[in-house]
Tab-separated table of C-alpha atoms and ligand atoms in Angstrom:
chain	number	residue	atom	x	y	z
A	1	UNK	CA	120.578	88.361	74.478
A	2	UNK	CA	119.869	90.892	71.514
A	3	UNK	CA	116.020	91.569	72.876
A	4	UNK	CA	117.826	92.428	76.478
A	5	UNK	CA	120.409	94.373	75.095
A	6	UNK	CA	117.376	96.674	72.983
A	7	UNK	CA	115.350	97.151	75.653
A	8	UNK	CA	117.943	98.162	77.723
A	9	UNK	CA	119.089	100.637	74.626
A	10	UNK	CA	115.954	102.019	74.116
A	11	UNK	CA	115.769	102.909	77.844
A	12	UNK	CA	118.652	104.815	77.938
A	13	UNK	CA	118.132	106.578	74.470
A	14	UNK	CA	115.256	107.612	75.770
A	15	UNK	CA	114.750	108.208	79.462
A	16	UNK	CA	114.118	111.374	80.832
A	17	UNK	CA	114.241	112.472	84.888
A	18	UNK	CA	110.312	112.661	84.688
A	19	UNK	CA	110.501	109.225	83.441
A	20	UNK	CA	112.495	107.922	86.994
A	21	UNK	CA	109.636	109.665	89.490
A	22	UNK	CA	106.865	107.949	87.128
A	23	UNK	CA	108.707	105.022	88.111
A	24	UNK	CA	109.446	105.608	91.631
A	25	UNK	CA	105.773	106.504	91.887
A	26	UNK	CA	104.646	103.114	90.560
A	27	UNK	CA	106.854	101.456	93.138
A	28	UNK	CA	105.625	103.648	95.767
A	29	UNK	CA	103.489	101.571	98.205
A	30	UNK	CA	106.726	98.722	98.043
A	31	UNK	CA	108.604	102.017	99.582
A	32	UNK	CA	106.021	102.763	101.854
A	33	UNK	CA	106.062	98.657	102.837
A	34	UNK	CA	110.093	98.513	103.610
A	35	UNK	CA	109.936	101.530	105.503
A	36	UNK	CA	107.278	100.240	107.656
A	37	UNK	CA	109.544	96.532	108.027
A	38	UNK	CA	112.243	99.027	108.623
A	39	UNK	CA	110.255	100.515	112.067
A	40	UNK	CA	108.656	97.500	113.075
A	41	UNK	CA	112.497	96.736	113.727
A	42	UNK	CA	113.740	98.434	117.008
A	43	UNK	CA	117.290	99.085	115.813
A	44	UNK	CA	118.830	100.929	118.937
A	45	UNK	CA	122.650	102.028	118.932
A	46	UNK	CA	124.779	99.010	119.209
A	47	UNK	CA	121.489	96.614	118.698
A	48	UNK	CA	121.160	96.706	115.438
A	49	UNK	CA	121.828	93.300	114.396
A	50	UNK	CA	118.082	92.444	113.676
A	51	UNK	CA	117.537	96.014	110.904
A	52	UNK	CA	120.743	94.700	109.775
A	53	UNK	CA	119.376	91.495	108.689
A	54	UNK	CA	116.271	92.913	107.385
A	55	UNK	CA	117.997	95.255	105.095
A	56	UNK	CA	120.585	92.641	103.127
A	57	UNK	CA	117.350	90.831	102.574
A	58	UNK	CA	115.816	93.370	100.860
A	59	UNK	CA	119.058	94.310	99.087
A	60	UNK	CA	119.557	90.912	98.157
A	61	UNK	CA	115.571	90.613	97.042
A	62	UNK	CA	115.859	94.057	94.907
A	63	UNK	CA	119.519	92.173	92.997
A	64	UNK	CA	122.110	94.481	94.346
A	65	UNK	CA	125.270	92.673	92.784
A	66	UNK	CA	126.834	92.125	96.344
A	67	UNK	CA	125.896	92.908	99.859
A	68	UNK	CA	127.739	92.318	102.783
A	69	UNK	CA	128.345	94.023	106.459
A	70	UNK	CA	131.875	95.658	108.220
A	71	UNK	CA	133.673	94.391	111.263
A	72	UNK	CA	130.930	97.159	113.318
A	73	UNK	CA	128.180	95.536	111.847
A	74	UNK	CA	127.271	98.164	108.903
A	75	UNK	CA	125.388	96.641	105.912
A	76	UNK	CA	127.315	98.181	102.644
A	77	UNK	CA	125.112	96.931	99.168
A	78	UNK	CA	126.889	97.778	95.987
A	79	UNK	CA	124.965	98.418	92.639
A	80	UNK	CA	127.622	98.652	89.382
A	81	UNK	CA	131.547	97.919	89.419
A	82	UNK	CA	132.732	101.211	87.372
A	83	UNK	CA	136.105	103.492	88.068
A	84	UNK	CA	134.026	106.221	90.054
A	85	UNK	CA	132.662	105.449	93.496
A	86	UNK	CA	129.638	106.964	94.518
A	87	UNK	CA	127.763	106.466	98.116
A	88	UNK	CA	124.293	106.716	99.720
A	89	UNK	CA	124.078	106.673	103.433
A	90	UNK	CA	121.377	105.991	105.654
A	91	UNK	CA	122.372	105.649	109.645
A	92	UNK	CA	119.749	102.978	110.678
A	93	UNK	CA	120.129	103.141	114.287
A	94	UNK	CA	117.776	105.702	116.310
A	95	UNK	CA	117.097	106.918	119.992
A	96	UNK	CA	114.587	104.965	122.321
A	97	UNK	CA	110.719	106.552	122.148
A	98	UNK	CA	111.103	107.971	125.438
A	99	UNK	CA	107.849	108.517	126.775
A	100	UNK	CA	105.162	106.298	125.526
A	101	UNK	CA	102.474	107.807	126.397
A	102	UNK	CA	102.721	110.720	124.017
A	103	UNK	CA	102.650	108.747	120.935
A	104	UNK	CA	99.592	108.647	119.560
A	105	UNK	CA	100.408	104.909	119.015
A	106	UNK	CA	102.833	102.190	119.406
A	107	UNK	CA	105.750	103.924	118.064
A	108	UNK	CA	107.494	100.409	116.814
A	109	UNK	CA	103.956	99.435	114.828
A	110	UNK	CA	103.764	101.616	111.654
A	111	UNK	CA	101.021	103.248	110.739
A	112	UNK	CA	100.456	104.388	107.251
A	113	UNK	CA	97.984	107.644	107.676
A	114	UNK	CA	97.329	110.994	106.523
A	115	UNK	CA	100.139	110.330	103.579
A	116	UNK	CA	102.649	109.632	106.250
A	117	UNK	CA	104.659	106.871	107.540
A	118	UNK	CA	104.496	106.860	111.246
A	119	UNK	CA	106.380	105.271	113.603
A	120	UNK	CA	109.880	105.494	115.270
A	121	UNK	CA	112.660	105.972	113.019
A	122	UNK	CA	110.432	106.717	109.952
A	123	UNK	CA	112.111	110.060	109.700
A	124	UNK	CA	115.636	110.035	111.293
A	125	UNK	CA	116.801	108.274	109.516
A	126	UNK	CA	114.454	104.657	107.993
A	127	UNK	CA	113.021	107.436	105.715
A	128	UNK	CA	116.025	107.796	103.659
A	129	UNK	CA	117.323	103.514	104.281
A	130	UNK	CA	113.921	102.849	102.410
A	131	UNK	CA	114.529	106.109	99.664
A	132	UNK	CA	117.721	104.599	99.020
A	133	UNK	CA	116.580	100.885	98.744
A	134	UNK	CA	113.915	102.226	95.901
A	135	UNK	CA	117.053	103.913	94.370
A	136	UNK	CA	118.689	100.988	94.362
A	137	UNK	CA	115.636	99.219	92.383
A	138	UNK	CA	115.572	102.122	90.150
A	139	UNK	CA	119.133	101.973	89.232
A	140	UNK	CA	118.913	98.138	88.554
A	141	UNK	CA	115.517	98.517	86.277
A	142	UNK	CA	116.640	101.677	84.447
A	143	UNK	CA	119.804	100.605	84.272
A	144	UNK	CA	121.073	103.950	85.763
A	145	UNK	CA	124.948	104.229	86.893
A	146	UNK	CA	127.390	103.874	84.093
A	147	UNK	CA	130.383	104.283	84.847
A	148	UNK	CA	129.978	104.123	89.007
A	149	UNK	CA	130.565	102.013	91.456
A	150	UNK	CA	127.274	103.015	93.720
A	151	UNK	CA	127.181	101.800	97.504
A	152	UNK	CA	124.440	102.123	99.563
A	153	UNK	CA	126.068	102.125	103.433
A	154	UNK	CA	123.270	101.152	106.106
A	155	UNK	CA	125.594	102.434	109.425
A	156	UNK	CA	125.291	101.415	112.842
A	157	UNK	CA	126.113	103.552	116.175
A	158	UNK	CA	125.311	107.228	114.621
A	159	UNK	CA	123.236	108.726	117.503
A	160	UNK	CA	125.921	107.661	120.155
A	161	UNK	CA	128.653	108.522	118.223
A	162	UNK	CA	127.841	110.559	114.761
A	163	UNK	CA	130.910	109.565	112.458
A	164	UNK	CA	132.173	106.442	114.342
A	165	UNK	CA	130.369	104.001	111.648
A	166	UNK	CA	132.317	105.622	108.526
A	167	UNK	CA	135.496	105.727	110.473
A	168	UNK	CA	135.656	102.552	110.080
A	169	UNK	CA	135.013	102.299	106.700
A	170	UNK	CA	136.955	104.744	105.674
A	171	UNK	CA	140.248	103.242	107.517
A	172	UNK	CA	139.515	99.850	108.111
A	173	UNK	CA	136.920	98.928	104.593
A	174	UNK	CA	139.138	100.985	103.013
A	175	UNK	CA	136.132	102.909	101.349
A	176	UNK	CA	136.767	106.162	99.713
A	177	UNK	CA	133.934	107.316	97.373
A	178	UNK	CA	134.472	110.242	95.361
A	179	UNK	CA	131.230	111.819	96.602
A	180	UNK	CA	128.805	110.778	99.665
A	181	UNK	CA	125.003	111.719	99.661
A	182	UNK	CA	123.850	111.914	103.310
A	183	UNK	CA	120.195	110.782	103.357
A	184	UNK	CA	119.616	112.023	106.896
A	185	UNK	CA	116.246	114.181	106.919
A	186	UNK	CA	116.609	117.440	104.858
A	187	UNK	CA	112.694	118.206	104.101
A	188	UNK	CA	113.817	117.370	100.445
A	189	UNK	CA	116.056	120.199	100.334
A	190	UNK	CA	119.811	119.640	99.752
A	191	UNK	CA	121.815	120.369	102.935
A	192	UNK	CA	125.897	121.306	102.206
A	193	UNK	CA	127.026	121.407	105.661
A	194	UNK	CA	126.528	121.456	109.331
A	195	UNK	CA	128.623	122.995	112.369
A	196	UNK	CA	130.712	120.681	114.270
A	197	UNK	CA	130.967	119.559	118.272
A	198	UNK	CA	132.907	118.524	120.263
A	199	UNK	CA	132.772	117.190	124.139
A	200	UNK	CA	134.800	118.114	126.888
A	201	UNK	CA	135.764	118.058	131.059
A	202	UNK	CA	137.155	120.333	133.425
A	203	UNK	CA	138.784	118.838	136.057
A	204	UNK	CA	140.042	121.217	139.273
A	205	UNK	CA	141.297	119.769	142.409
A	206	UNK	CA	140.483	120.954	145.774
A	207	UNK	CA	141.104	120.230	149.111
A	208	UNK	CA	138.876	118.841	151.711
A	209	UNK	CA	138.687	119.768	155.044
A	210	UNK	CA	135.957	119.912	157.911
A	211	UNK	CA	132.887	121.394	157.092
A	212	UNK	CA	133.049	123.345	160.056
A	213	UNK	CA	135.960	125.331	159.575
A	214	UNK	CA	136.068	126.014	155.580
A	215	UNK	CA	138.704	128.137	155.783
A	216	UNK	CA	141.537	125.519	156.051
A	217	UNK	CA	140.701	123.862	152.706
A	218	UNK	CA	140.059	125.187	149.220
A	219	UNK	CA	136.633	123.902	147.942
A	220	UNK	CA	136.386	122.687	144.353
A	221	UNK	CA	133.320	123.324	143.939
A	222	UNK	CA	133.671	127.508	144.277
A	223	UNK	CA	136.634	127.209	141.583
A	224	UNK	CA	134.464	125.057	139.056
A	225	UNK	CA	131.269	127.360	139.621
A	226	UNK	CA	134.111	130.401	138.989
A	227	UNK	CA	135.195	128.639	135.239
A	228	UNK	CA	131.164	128.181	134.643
A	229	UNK	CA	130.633	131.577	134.798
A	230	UNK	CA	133.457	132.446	132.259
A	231	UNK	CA	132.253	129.591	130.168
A	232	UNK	CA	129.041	131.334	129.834
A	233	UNK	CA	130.817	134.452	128.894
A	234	UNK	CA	133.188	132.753	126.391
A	235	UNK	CA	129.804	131.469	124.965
A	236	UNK	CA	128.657	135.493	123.910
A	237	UNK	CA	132.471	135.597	122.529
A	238	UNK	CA	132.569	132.712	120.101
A	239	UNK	CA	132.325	133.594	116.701
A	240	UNK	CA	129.540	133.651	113.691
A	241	UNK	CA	129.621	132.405	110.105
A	242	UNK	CA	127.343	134.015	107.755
A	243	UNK	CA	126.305	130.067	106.613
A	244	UNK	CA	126.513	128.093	109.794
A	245	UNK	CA	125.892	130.256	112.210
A	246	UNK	CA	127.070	131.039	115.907
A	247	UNK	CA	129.520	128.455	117.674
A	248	UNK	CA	128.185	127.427	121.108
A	249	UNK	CA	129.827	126.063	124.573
A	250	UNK	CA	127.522	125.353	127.499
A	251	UNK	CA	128.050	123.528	130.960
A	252	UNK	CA	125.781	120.052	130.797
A	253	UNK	CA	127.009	118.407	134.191
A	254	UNK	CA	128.807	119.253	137.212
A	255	UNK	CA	129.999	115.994	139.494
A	256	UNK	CA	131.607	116.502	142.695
A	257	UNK	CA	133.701	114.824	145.354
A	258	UNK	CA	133.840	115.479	148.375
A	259	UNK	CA	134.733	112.654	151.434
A	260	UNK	CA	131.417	113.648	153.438
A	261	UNK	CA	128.473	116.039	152.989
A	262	UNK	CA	130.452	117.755	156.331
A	263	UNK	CA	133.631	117.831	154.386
A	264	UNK	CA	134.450	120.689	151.649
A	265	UNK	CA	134.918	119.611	148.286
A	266	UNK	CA	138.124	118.036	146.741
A	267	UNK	CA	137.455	117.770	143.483
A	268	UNK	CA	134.731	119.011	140.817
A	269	UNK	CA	133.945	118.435	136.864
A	270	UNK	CA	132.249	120.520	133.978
A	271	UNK	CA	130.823	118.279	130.967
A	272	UNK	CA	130.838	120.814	128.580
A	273	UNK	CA	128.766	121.205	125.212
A	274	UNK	CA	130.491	122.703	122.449
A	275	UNK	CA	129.188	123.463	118.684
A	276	UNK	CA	131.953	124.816	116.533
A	277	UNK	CA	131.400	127.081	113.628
A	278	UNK	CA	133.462	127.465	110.637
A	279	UNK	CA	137.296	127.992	111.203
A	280	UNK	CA	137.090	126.096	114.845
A	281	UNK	CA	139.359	123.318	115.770
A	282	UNK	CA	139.361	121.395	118.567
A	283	UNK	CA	143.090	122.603	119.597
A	284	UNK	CA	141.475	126.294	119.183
A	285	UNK	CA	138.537	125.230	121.556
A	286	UNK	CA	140.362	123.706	123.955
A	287	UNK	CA	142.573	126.878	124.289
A	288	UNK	CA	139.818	128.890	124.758
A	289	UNK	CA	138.550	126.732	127.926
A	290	UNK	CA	141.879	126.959	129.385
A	291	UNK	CA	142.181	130.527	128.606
A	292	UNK	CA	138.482	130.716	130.446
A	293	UNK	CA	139.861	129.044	133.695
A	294	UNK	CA	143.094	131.467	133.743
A	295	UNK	CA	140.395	134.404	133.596
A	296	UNK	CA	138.725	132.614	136.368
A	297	UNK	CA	141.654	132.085	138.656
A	298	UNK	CA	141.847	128.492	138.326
A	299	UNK	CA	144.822	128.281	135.870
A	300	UNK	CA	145.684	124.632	136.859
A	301	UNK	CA	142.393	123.191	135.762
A	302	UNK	CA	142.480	120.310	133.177
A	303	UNK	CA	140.481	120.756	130.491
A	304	UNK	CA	140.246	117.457	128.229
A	305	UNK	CA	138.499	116.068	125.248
A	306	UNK	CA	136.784	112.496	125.449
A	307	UNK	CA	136.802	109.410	123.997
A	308	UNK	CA	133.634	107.408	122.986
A	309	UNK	CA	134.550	103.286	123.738
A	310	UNK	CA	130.788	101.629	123.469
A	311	UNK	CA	131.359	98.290	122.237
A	312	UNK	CA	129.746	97.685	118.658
A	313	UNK	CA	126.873	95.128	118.324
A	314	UNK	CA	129.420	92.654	116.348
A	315	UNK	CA	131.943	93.169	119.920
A	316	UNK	CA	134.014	95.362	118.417
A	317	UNK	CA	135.074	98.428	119.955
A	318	UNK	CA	136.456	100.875	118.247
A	319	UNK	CA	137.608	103.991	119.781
A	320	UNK	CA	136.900	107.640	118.471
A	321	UNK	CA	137.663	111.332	119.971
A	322	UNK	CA	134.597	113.339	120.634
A	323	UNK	CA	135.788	115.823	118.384
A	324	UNK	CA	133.011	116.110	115.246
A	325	UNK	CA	134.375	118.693	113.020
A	326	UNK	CA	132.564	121.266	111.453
A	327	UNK	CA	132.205	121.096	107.144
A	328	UNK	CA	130.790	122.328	104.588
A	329	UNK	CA	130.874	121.517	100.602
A	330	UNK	CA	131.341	124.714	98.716
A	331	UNK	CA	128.187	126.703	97.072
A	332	UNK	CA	130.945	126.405	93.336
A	333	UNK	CA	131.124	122.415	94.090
A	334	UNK	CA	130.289	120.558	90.909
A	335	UNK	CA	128.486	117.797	92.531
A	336	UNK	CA	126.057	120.660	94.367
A	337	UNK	CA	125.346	121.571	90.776
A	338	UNK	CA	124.523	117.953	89.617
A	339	UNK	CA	122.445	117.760	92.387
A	340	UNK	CA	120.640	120.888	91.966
A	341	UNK	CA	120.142	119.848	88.118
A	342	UNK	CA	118.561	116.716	88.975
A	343	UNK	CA	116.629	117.965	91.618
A	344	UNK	CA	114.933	120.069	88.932
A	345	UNK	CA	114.415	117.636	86.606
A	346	UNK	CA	112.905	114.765	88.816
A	347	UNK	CA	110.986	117.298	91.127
A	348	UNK	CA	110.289	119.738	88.640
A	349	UNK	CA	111.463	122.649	90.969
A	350	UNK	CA	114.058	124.512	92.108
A	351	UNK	CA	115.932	123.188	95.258
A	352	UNK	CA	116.601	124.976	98.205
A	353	UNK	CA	120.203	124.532	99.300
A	354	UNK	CA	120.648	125.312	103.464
A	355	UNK	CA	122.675	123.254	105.926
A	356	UNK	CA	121.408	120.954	109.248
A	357	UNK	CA	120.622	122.010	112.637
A	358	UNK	CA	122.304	119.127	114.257
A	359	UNK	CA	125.138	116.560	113.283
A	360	UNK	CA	125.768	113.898	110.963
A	361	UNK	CA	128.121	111.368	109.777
A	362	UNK	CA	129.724	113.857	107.513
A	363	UNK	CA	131.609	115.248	110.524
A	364	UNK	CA	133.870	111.940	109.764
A	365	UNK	CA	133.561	111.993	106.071
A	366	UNK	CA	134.023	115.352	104.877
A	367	UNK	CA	135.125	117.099	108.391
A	368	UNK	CA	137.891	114.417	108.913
A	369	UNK	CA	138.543	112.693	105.534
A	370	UNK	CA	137.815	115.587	103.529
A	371	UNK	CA	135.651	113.346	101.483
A	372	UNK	CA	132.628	116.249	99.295
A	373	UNK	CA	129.493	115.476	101.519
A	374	UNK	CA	125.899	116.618	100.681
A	375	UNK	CA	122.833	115.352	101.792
A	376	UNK	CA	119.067	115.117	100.938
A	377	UNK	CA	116.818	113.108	102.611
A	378	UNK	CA	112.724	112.416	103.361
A	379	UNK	CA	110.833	113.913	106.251
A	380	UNK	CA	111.189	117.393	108.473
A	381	UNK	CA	114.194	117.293	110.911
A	382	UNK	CA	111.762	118.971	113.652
A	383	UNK	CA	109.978	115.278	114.070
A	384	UNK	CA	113.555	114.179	114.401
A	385	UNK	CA	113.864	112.020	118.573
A	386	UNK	CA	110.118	113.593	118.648
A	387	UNK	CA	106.952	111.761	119.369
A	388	UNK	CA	104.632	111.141	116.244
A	389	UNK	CA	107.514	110.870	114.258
A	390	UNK	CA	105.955	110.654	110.763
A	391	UNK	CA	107.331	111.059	107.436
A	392	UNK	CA	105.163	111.891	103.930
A	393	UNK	CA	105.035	109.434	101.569
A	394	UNK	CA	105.705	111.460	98.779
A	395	UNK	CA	109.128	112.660	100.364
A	396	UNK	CA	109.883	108.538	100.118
A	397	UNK	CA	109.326	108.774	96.668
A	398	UNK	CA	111.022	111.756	95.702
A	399	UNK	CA	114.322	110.836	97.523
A	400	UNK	CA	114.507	107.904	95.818
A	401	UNK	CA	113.600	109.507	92.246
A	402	UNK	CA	116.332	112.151	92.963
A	403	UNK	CA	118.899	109.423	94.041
A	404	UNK	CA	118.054	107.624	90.769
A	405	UNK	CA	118.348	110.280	89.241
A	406	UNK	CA	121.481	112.276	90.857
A	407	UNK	CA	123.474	109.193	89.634
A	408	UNK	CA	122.076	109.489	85.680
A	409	UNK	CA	123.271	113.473	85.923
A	410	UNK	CA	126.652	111.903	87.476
A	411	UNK	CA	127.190	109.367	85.228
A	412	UNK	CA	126.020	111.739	82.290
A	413	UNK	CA	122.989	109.542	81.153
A	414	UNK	CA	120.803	112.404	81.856
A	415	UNK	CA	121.332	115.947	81.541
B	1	ZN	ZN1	119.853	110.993	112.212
């Protein structure tokens, strides 16, 4: 195939970054079309199957060279079969709309308006699913990737349980890329980090007596309201990073027992919030909860961490720790500087580099697995489990231009 092998030659002889958005721009209202496929798709946490389906048929209809799904029901499409693994991830589950009846309109029939995408979904996270299925097309017409093996990992179960989905690939699919791109909403800035969380209960025991005469039992209740109060002054004591910020700890939920509403309290629970900062581990959290109950003279309390169990849309279940640690990828990382050189070249500016407000599935990949993490992704995280969700259309293509073209700086096709 001598004419083939030319074109495909010339191409790469020749192509430039500015040449990859021209092309992402001429494929723009196909991006804008998937997205919309993509939120006319209710996809909630563990009912996913139906996105699922929609998104290996467009895979398959783009010519990814295989595409198949994990034992939780993740989509993974692969583009190239080289030595160095790269991957793109998209979660492509979201929240419910909540209230109806402030969306301007049905928020699971998209509506293309105003240079947006609205609609469910369209910015955490379809946005960056569709961004990343236009890379993929890129890629295959360019003939982008040398060298890489890229996947493109659509993951199920993120809002219930950030991290769960690449868990499993990590340990079960046996996936270990040298570098994953988070495509979660960054306004089209590149995000190197996020702080961590974690979720835990106090437990303290009482014992009930009579409601008329108090002062033979010990109420639960009084010792759990004692630990709040220390848990909101532990939360003024937890330290600051410079990059991530403050880590947090607030009470969510108190449940009580008690054998009557004329009884005193036997037992009581805090559900307690915690964002951790740089340097904070779960065993150091932990510590400081129990150290909080000692202060509040409730030294036997248990304080535990807990275990997410929801049962995957496939029927798997597949345990996981509420423990999301914290991570960053280091300002001197060489795959922060690729990504700041392409961002240049296919957007023709410089990139602002900052961090998310809330959680992704890097707390698995980089905060467990120690696998470099970065993201960039369409859309404004504000709109993010809002009403009028709505993401611009020229975010779309730009993500996918700088995908495209993140792997030609990796794979040293473009410099
Ligand atoms: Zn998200």
């Amino acid at each position: 195939m001598p004419n083939a092998y030319y074109h495909t030659l010339n191409l790469s002889l020749h192509m430039t970054y500015a040449d990859i958005l021209a092309r992402a721009r001429a494929h723009e209202q196909d991006t804008v079309r998937m997205l919309c496929d993509l939120v006319r798709t209710p996809s909630f946490s563990s009912k996913e199957k139906d996105v699922i389906e929609v998104i290996t048929t467009m895979m398959q209809s783009i010519g990814f060279d295989e595409v198949r799904t994990d034992g939780l029901g993740s989509v993974i499409g692969r583009i190239g079969s080289g030595p160095r693994t790269i991957a793109f991830d998209a979660h492509i589950d979201t929240v419910y709309a909540g209230d109806v009846s402030q969306w301007r309109s049905d928020p699971f029939t998209p509506r293309v308006e105003d240079g947006k995408v609205w609609g469910r979904g369209s910015v955490d996270q379809k946005g960056g699913m569709a961004s990343m299925l236009a890379a993929g097309r890129l890629m295959k017409e360019l003939d982008l990737g040398k060298g890489l093996t890229v996947l493109f990992t659509g993951t199920v179960m993120e809002e219930d349980c950030d991290g769960l989905c690449w868990l499993h690939l990590i340990r079960e699919e046996k996936i270990r890329p040298e570098l994953v791109v988070i495509t979660e909403p960054t306004n089209m800035n590149i995000y190197r980090g996020h702080r961590g969380r974690m979720e835990m209960h106090v437990t303290v025991k009482g014992v009930s007596c009579h409601g008329s005469a108090p002062e033979r039992g010990v109420n639960a209740i009084y010792k759990a309201s004692r630990i709040a109060l220390e848990i909101e002054r532990l939360n003024e004591r937890l330290r600051s990073d410079p990059f991530l910020g403050k880590g947090t700890v607030t009470v969510t939920e108190v449940v009580t027992s008690s054998p009557s509403l004329c009884a005193v309290a036997d037992g009581a629970r805090l559900h307690l919030d915690r964002r951790l900062t740089a340097g904070e581990t779960k065993e150091s959290a932990i510590a400081e909860v129990q150290e909080a109950a000692a202060r509040a003279g409730v030294p036997d309390a248990v304080v535990s961490l807990l275990t997410y169990n929801e049962t995957a849309y496939t029927g798997k279940v597949y345990p996981m720790e509420k423990y999301y640690p914290t991570w960053t990828m280091p300002e001197t990382s060489p795959y922060l500087k690729a990504a700041v050189t392409a961002y240049r070249g296919v957007l023709g500016r410089n990139a602002i580099v900052d961090k998310w407000t809330f959680s992704t599935n890097g707390v698995a990949i980089a905060g467990i697995h120690g696998i470099p993490c970065m993201g960039l992704g369409p859309g404004d995280e504000v709109y993010a489990h809002a009403p009028n969700e709505a993401t611009p259309i020229e975010h779309l293509t730009g993500a996918a231009a700088f995908y495209a073209g993140l792997m030609g700086t990796l794979s040293g096709e473009l410099q």
